Coordinates of C-alpha atoms in Angstrom, one line a residue:
M1 CA 4.1 107.6 -125.1
S2 CA 1.0 108.1 -127.3
L3 CA -0.3 111.1 -125.3
I4 CA 1.8 114.2 -124.7
L5 CA 0.4 117.4 -123.2
I6 CA 2.4 120.6 -123.5
K7 CA 1.2 123.0 -120.7
N8 CA 1.4 126.8 -120.4
G9 CA 3.7 127.4 -123.4
H10 CA 3.7 130.7 -125.3
V11 CA 2.9 129.5 -128.8
I12 CA 4.2 131.5 -131.8
D13 CA 3.4 130.3 -135.3
P14 CA 3.8 133.2 -137.8
E15 CA 2.1 131.4 -140.7
N16 CA -1.0 130.7 -138.7
N17 CA -1.1 134.0 -136.8
I18 CA -0.7 132.4 -133.4
N19 CA 1.0 134.4 -130.7
N20 CA -0.4 133.5 -127.3
Q21 CA -0.3 131.1 -124.4
F22 CA -1.9 127.7 -125.1
D23 CA -1.8 124.1 -124.1
I24 CA -1.2 121.6 -126.9
L25 CA -2.3 117.9 -126.7
I26 CA -0.4 115.5 -129.0
E27 CA -1.9 112.1 -129.6
K28 CA 0.0 109.5 -131.6
G29 CA 2.2 112.2 -133.2
K30 CA -0.7 114.4 -134.2
I31 CA -1.8 117.7 -132.7
K32 CA -5.2 116.7 -131.4
K33 CA -6.2 119.9 -129.5
I34 CA -5.0 123.4 -128.8
D35 CA -6.7 125.3 -126.1
K36 CA -6.2 127.7 -123.2
N37 CA -6.5 125.0 -120.6
I38 CA -6.4 121.2 -121.3
E39 CA -6.9 118.9 -118.3
P40 CA -4.3 116.1 -118.2
F41 CA -5.4 112.6 -119.1
A42 CA -4.5 109.4 -117.2
G43 CA -1.2 108.1 -118.5
C44 CA -0.4 111.4 -120.3
E45 CA 3.2 112.7 -120.4
I46 CA 3.1 116.3 -119.3
I47 CA 5.7 118.9 -120.5
N48 CA 5.6 122.1 -118.4
A49 CA 6.5 124.8 -120.9
E50 CA 5.8 127.7 -118.6
N51 CA 7.9 130.8 -119.5
M52 CA 9.0 128.9 -122.7
I53 CA 8.3 129.4 -126.4
V54 CA 6.6 126.7 -128.5
S55 CA 7.2 127.3 -132.2
P56 CA 7.5 125.4 -135.5
S57 CA 10.9 123.7 -135.6
F58 CA 13.7 125.3 -137.5
C59 CA 15.1 125.0 -141.0
D60 CA 18.7 125.5 -142.1
I61 CA 19.3 125.5 -145.8
H62 CA 23.1 125.7 -145.5
V63 CA 25.0 123.0 -143.6
H64 CA 28.1 120.9 -144.2
F65 CA 27.7 117.3 -143.0
R66 CA 30.9 116.2 -144.8
D67 CA 29.3 113.0 -146.1
P68 CA 30.5 111.4 -148.3
G69 CA 34.3 111.8 -148.1
Q70 CA 35.2 113.6 -144.9
T71 CA 33.2 111.9 -142.2
Y72 CA 36.1 112.3 -139.7
K73 CA 34.8 115.9 -139.4
E74 CA 31.0 115.2 -139.3
D75 CA 28.6 112.7 -140.8
I76 CA 24.9 112.6 -141.4
R77 CA 24.1 111.0 -138.0
T78 CA 26.3 113.4 -135.9
G79 CA 25.1 116.4 -138.0
S80 CA 21.5 115.4 -137.4
I81 CA 22.1 115.1 -133.6
A82 CA 23.6 118.6 -133.6
A83 CA 20.7 119.8 -135.7
V84 CA 17.9 118.6 -133.4
A85 CA 19.8 119.9 -130.4
G86 CA 19.6 123.3 -132.0
G87 CA 15.9 122.9 -132.8
Y88 CA 16.3 122.1 -136.5
T89 CA 14.3 119.4 -138.2
T90 CA 15.1 120.3 -141.8
V91 CA 18.6 120.8 -143.1
V92 CA 20.1 121.2 -146.5
C93 CA 23.6 119.7 -147.1
M94 CA 26.1 121.5 -149.2
P95 CA 27.7 119.7 -152.2
N96 CA 31.4 120.4 -151.4
T97 CA 31.8 116.7 -150.4
L98 CA 34.2 114.1 -151.8
P99 CA 33.0 113.5 -154.4
A100 CA 30.9 116.5 -155.0
I101 CA 27.1 116.1 -155.1
D102 CA 26.9 116.4 -158.9
E103 CA 25.4 113.0 -159.7
V104 CA 21.9 111.5 -159.1
S105 CA 23.4 108.6 -157.1
I106 CA 24.9 110.9 -154.5
V107 CA 21.7 113.0 -154.2
R108 CA 19.9 109.7 -153.4
Y109 CA 22.6 108.6 -151.0
I110 CA 22.2 111.8 -148.9
I111 CA 18.4 111.5 -148.8
E112 CA 18.4 107.8 -147.9
K113 CA 21.1 108.1 -145.3
G114 CA 19.1 111.0 -143.7
E115 CA 16.0 108.8 -143.6
E116 CA 17.9 105.9 -142.1
V117 CA 19.1 108.1 -139.3
G118 CA 15.6 109.5 -138.9
L119 CA 16.2 112.4 -136.6
C120 CA 15.4 115.2 -139.0
R121 CA 14.8 115.9 -142.7
V122 CA 18.2 115.8 -144.4
L123 CA 18.1 117.2 -148.0
P124 CA 20.9 117.7 -150.5
S125 CA 21.7 120.7 -152.6
A126 CA 23.6 119.9 -155.8
A127 CA 26.6 121.4 -157.5
V128 CA 26.0 124.0 -160.2
T129 CA 29.0 122.8 -162.2
K130 CA 30.5 119.4 -162.5
G131 CA 33.1 118.7 -159.8
R132 CA 32.4 122.3 -158.6
K133 CA 35.1 123.4 -161.1
G134 CA 33.1 126.2 -162.6
K135 CA 33.3 125.1 -166.2
E136 CA 30.4 122.8 -167.2
L137 CA 26.9 122.8 -165.9
T138 CA 25.5 119.7 -164.1
E139 CA 22.4 117.9 -165.3
M140 CA 20.2 120.1 -163.2
W141 CA 16.8 118.7 -164.2
L142 CA 17.9 115.1 -163.3
L143 CA 19.4 116.2 -160.0
K144 CA 16.3 118.2 -159.0
D145 CA 14.1 115.2 -160.0
A146 CA 16.2 113.0 -157.7
G147 CA 15.6 115.4 -154.8
A148 CA 18.2 118.2 -154.9
V149 CA 16.5 121.3 -153.5
Y150 CA 18.7 123.9 -155.2
F151 CA 22.1 124.4 -156.8
T152 CA 25.4 125.8 -155.5
D153 CA 29.1 125.4 -155.8
D154 CA 29.3 126.6 -152.2
G155 CA 32.8 126.9 -150.9
A156 CA 33.7 128.1 -154.4
P157 CA 32.1 131.0 -156.4
V158 CA 30.7 130.4 -159.9
W159 CA 33.5 132.5 -161.3
D160 CA 32.4 132.7 -164.9
A161 CA 29.5 135.2 -165.4
F162 CA 28.3 133.5 -168.5
I163 CA 28.1 130.2 -166.8
M164 CA 26.4 131.8 -163.8
R165 CA 23.8 133.4 -166.1
K166 CA 23.1 130.1 -167.8
A167 CA 22.8 128.3 -164.5
M168 CA 20.3 130.9 -163.2
E169 CA 18.2 130.5 -166.3
Y170 CA 18.4 126.7 -166.3
A171 CA 17.6 126.4 -162.5
G172 CA 14.8 129.1 -162.7
S173 CA 13.2 127.3 -165.7
I174 CA 12.8 124.1 -163.7
G175 CA 11.4 125.8 -160.5
S176 CA 14.7 125.9 -158.6
F177 CA 17.4 128.5 -157.9
V178 CA 21.2 129.0 -157.7
A179 CA 22.8 130.0 -154.4
D180 CA 26.2 131.6 -154.8
H181 CA 29.3 131.9 -152.6
C182 CA 30.1 135.4 -153.5
E183 CA 33.9 135.9 -153.7
D184 CA 36.1 137.4 -156.3
L185 CA 39.1 135.2 -155.9
S186 CA 41.4 137.7 -157.6
L187 CA 40.5 140.2 -154.9
S188 CA 40.5 137.8 -151.9
N189 CA 44.0 136.7 -153.1
N190 CA 44.4 134.1 -150.3
G191 CA 43.6 136.6 -147.6
V192 CA 42.5 135.1 -144.2
A193 CA 41.1 138.0 -142.2
H194 CA 39.0 141.1 -143.0
E195 CA 41.1 143.9 -144.3
G196 CA 41.1 146.4 -141.5
E197 CA 42.9 147.4 -138.3
I198 CA 43.0 144.0 -136.8
A199 CA 44.6 142.3 -139.8
A200 CA 47.1 145.1 -140.2
A201 CA 48.1 145.1 -136.5
L202 CA 48.6 141.3 -136.4
G203 CA 50.2 141.0 -139.9
L204 CA 47.4 138.7 -141.2
P205 CA 47.0 138.4 -144.9
P206 CA 44.0 140.8 -145.6
L207 CA 40.8 139.8 -147.4
P208 CA 39.1 143.0 -148.6
P209 CA 35.3 143.2 -148.5
E210 CA 35.3 144.1 -152.2
A211 CA 35.9 140.4 -152.9
E212 CA 32.3 139.8 -151.6
D213 CA 30.8 143.1 -152.7
T214 CA 31.7 142.9 -156.4
M215 CA 30.3 139.3 -156.8
V216 CA 27.1 140.2 -155.0
A217 CA 26.7 143.1 -157.3
R218 CA 27.2 140.9 -160.4
D219 CA 24.7 138.3 -159.2
C220 CA 22.1 141.1 -158.4
I221 CA 22.5 142.5 -161.9
L222 CA 22.2 139.0 -163.5
A223 CA 19.0 138.4 -161.5
L224 CA 17.6 141.8 -162.5
R225 CA 18.3 141.3 -166.2
T226 CA 17.3 137.6 -166.5
G227 CA 14.3 137.8 -164.2
M228 CA 15.5 134.6 -162.5
P229 CA 16.1 134.0 -158.8
V230 CA 19.5 134.0 -157.1
H231 CA 20.3 133.4 -153.4
I232 CA 23.2 135.1 -151.7
C233 CA 25.0 132.8 -149.2
H234 CA 26.4 134.1 -145.9
I235 CA 26.2 137.8 -146.7
S236 CA 28.5 139.8 -144.4
S237 CA 29.4 143.2 -145.6
K238 CA 27.6 146.5 -145.3
V239 CA 28.0 147.3 -149.0
A240 CA 26.8 143.9 -150.0
V241 CA 23.6 144.4 -147.9
E242 CA 23.0 147.8 -149.5
T243 CA 23.5 146.3 -153.0
V244 CA 20.9 143.6 -152.2
A245 CA 18.5 146.2 -150.9
W246 CA 19.0 148.2 -154.2
A247 CA 18.3 145.2 -156.4
K248 CA 15.3 144.1 -154.5
A249 CA 13.8 147.6 -154.8
L250 CA 14.2 147.3 -158.5
G251 CA 12.3 144.0 -158.5
A252 CA 15.1 141.5 -158.7
K253 CA 14.3 138.0 -157.4
I254 CA 17.0 138.0 -154.7
T255 CA 17.1 136.4 -151.3
A256 CA 20.0 136.5 -148.8
E257 CA 21.0 134.6 -145.7
V258 CA 23.2 135.5 -142.8
T259 CA 25.1 133.3 -140.4
P260 CA 25.0 133.4 -136.6
H261 CA 28.7 134.2 -136.5
H262 CA 28.4 137.2 -138.8
L263 CA 25.5 138.4 -136.6
S264 CA 27.5 138.2 -133.4
L265 CA 31.2 138.1 -133.9
T266 CA 33.8 140.6 -135.3
D267 CA 37.4 140.3 -136.4
D268 CA 38.4 141.0 -132.8
E269 CA 38.2 137.2 -132.5
W270 CA 41.6 137.1 -134.3
L271 CA 43.4 139.0 -131.4
D272 CA 44.7 135.8 -129.9
F273 CA 45.6 134.3 -133.3
D274 CA 43.1 131.6 -132.9
C275 CA 42.2 130.0 -136.3
K276 CA 38.8 129.1 -135.0
A277 CA 38.1 132.7 -136.1
K278 CA 38.8 131.9 -139.7
V279 CA 35.7 131.7 -141.8
S280 CA 34.7 132.6 -145.4
P281 CA 33.6 135.3 -145.8
P282 CA 35.7 136.6 -142.9
L283 CA 34.4 138.0 -139.6
R284 CA 34.1 141.7 -140.2
E285 CA 34.1 145.0 -138.3
H286 CA 31.4 146.3 -136.0
E287 CA 29.7 148.5 -138.7
D288 CA 29.2 145.4 -140.9
V289 CA 27.7 143.4 -138.0
E290 CA 25.3 146.3 -137.3
A291 CA 24.4 146.4 -141.0
V292 CA 23.5 142.7 -141.3
R293 CA 21.5 142.8 -138.0
W294 CA 19.3 145.7 -139.2
A295 CA 19.0 144.1 -142.7
L296 CA 17.7 140.9 -141.0
A297 CA 15.3 143.0 -139.0
S298 CA 14.0 144.8 -142.1
G299 CA 13.8 141.8 -144.4
V300 CA 16.6 142.8 -146.7
I301 CA 18.2 139.7 -145.4
D302 CA 15.6 137.0 -145.5
F303 CA 16.7 134.5 -142.9
V304 CA 19.4 132.9 -140.9
A305 CA 21.5 129.9 -142.2
T306 CA 24.3 128.6 -140.0
D307 CA 26.9 127.5 -142.6
H308 CA 27.7 124.8 -140.1
A309 CA 31.2 123.9 -141.2
P310 CA 32.9 121.2 -139.0
H311 CA 36.6 120.7 -139.1
A312 CA 38.9 118.4 -137.2
H313 CA 40.9 119.8 -134.3
Q314 CA 44.3 119.2 -136.0
E315 CA 43.1 121.1 -139.1
K316 CA 42.2 124.2 -137.1
M317 CA 45.6 124.0 -135.4
L318 CA 47.5 124.7 -138.6
E319 CA 48.9 128.1 -139.4
H320 CA 46.3 130.7 -140.5
Q321 CA 47.2 130.4 -144.2
H322 CA 46.8 126.7 -144.2
C323 CA 43.9 125.9 -141.9
P324 CA 40.5 125.5 -143.6
P325 CA 37.8 128.3 -143.0
G326 CA 34.6 127.5 -141.2
M327 CA 33.0 127.0 -137.8
I328 CA 30.1 125.0 -136.5
G329 CA 26.8 126.7 -135.8
L330 CA 23.7 124.6 -135.5
Q331 CA 23.4 124.8 -131.7
F332 CA 24.3 128.6 -131.6
A333 CA 21.7 130.1 -134.0
L334 CA 18.9 130.3 -131.5
P335 CA 20.8 132.0 -128.8
T336 CA 22.3 134.5 -131.3
V337 CA 18.8 135.4 -132.7
L338 CA 17.4 135.7 -129.2
K339 CA 20.1 138.1 -128.2
L340 CA 18.9 140.3 -131.1
V341 CA 15.4 140.1 -129.7
K342 CA 16.6 141.1 -126.3
K343 CA 18.4 144.1 -127.9
D344 CA 15.2 145.2 -129.7
Y345 CA 16.4 144.6 -133.3
F346 CA 13.1 142.7 -133.8
D347 CA 10.5 140.7 -131.9
M348 CA 10.0 137.0 -131.2
K349 CA 7.7 136.6 -134.1
R350 CA 10.5 137.7 -136.5
A351 CA 12.9 135.5 -134.7
I352 CA 10.7 132.4 -135.5
E353 CA 10.4 133.6 -139.1
V354 CA 14.1 133.8 -139.8
L355 CA 14.9 130.5 -138.1
S356 CA 11.9 128.5 -139.4
T357 CA 9.2 129.6 -141.7
E358 CA 11.2 131.8 -144.2
P359 CA 13.9 129.3 -145.0
M360 CA 11.3 126.5 -145.3
K361 CA 9.4 128.6 -147.9
K362 CA 12.6 129.4 -149.8
I363 CA 13.2 125.7 -150.6
G364 CA 9.6 125.2 -151.5
L365 CA 8.4 123.3 -148.4
T366 CA 5.3 124.1 -146.3
P367 CA 6.4 125.3 -142.9
P368 CA 5.4 123.1 -140.0
A369 CA 2.1 124.2 -138.6
I370 CA 1.0 124.3 -135.0
K371 CA -2.5 123.4 -135.9
E372 CA -5.1 120.8 -134.9
G373 CA -4.8 117.7 -137.1
E374 CA -1.1 118.4 -138.1
T375 CA 1.8 116.2 -137.3
A376 CA 3.8 117.6 -134.4
E377 CA 7.0 119.2 -135.8
L378 CA 7.9 121.8 -133.3
V379 CA 10.5 123.1 -130.8
I380 CA 10.1 124.1 -127.2
F381 CA 12.8 126.5 -126.0
D382 CA 13.6 128.5 -122.9
P383 CA 14.6 132.0 -124.1
F384 CA 16.1 132.8 -120.6
E385 CA 18.2 129.7 -119.7
S386 CA 21.9 130.1 -119.9
W387 CA 24.3 127.3 -120.8
E388 CA 28.0 127.0 -121.4
V389 CA 29.6 126.1 -124.7
N390 CA 32.0 123.3 -124.1
E391 CA 33.1 119.9 -125.5
E392 CA 30.3 118.2 -123.6
T393 CA 27.5 120.5 -124.6
I394 CA 28.5 120.6 -128.3
L395 CA 27.0 117.6 -129.9
S396 CA 28.6 117.9 -133.3
K397 CA 31.5 115.6 -134.0
S398 CA 33.7 118.7 -134.4
K399 CA 34.2 121.4 -131.8
N400 CA 35.6 124.2 -134.0
T401 CA 34.1 127.4 -132.6
P402 CA 35.5 130.4 -130.8
L403 CA 32.6 130.3 -128.4
I404 CA 34.2 127.5 -126.3
G405 CA 34.0 128.6 -122.7
R406 CA 31.4 131.3 -123.2
K407 CA 27.8 131.3 -121.9
L408 CA 24.9 131.7 -124.2
R409 CA 21.3 132.4 -123.3
G410 CA 18.5 130.5 -125.0
K411 CA 18.2 126.7 -124.8
V412 CA 16.3 124.1 -126.7
K413 CA 14.4 121.9 -124.3
Y414 CA 12.5 119.6 -126.8
T415 CA 12.5 119.0 -130.5
F416 CA 9.6 117.1 -132.1
Y417 CA 10.0 115.6 -135.6
N418 CA 7.4 113.5 -137.4
G419 CA 5.3 113.4 -134.3
K420 CA 8.0 112.2 -131.9
I421 CA 10.4 113.7 -129.4
V422 CA 13.8 113.4 -131.1
Y423 CA 15.7 115.6 -128.6
S424 CA 15.3 116.7 -125.0
D425 CA 17.9 118.5 -123.0
K426 CA 17.4 116.0 -120.2
S427 CA 17.8 112.7 -122.1
G428 CA 19.5 113.9 -125.3
V429 CA 18.7 112.3 -128.6

């Protein structure tokens, strides 16, 4: 339909300083008018957004769509479906594919496949080192020129500090950055659960927080000394948060992300020995969860990234030492952040910033604007509606989450991308 009228929605656009109730008229994919009361036109589709939030759509700079190589877990189409159901219209795929995203042809494949699916903007990151083996830098300039938005060996740390420093300098010199999976493998030592009371009581191989803390400290110091940017993936520990705060205060160009599961779940999830609780870094104790929540509120942590990591059911049924770490997250980020709004960690404006505008700016893109003349790229969500997480409501190909059977509050009703409705909770994609 060429005319869509969104009525009575509470519009929040942090970049354009909008935080009020407005009607929005969309004509042929463009926002034609924003006003307090717009009368409906003949033949106009009306969306009643009363008691709902209308905001720029979301951006996730850390997802695993498993394409190429492991599409039995997820692929670009099913990942895109899960993304728009969660309100996301921009996602960045991680390079731990088979083969790794370390060549121009694979970068182009990801972009072209995303455009072919057409539900959202699918962008690739590229590996820091060839094959993600930590030994030889990739051709960063060529990969960036082909469309890679940043560089990471995610799933594996850049172990060698000399190589990490060179990578930061190289990426920074071409207007990009390195994002690091911070884990000292000699300290993690094949641990599966956070080193604490739960792991000790259940006899699970412990993974000490120092494995994360020491690598975060190394990267912060390298950023401080080189003057180049570094991004800390899925930060989870209290000490790591304090280290990032210290380095930022000294002027280091550091950003950090936090996942929905590290904001909402603790190592208590291991109490029934369910390997759906296995993630990397591990789910931690309550004091760590509190630390990352307040760090997100204060800006020490810059935004939320889901680390959406699909795995097949049979893989997550393996023993804890053999099953792969990771859980899905694209449809759970909004309810997680809204829960923090309800608990007064921050307001709704900050919620939109951490889900939408801040991650967009980090990867050098202009955030979608709710502004007359702009293409409609927005999300309408009900912050109060409850829904149950089950195999029907999860739209990812994989279902690996400990949230199965639980109720969440906050539901995406419509997602607009490139001027079109690409998702509604009534009709799906």
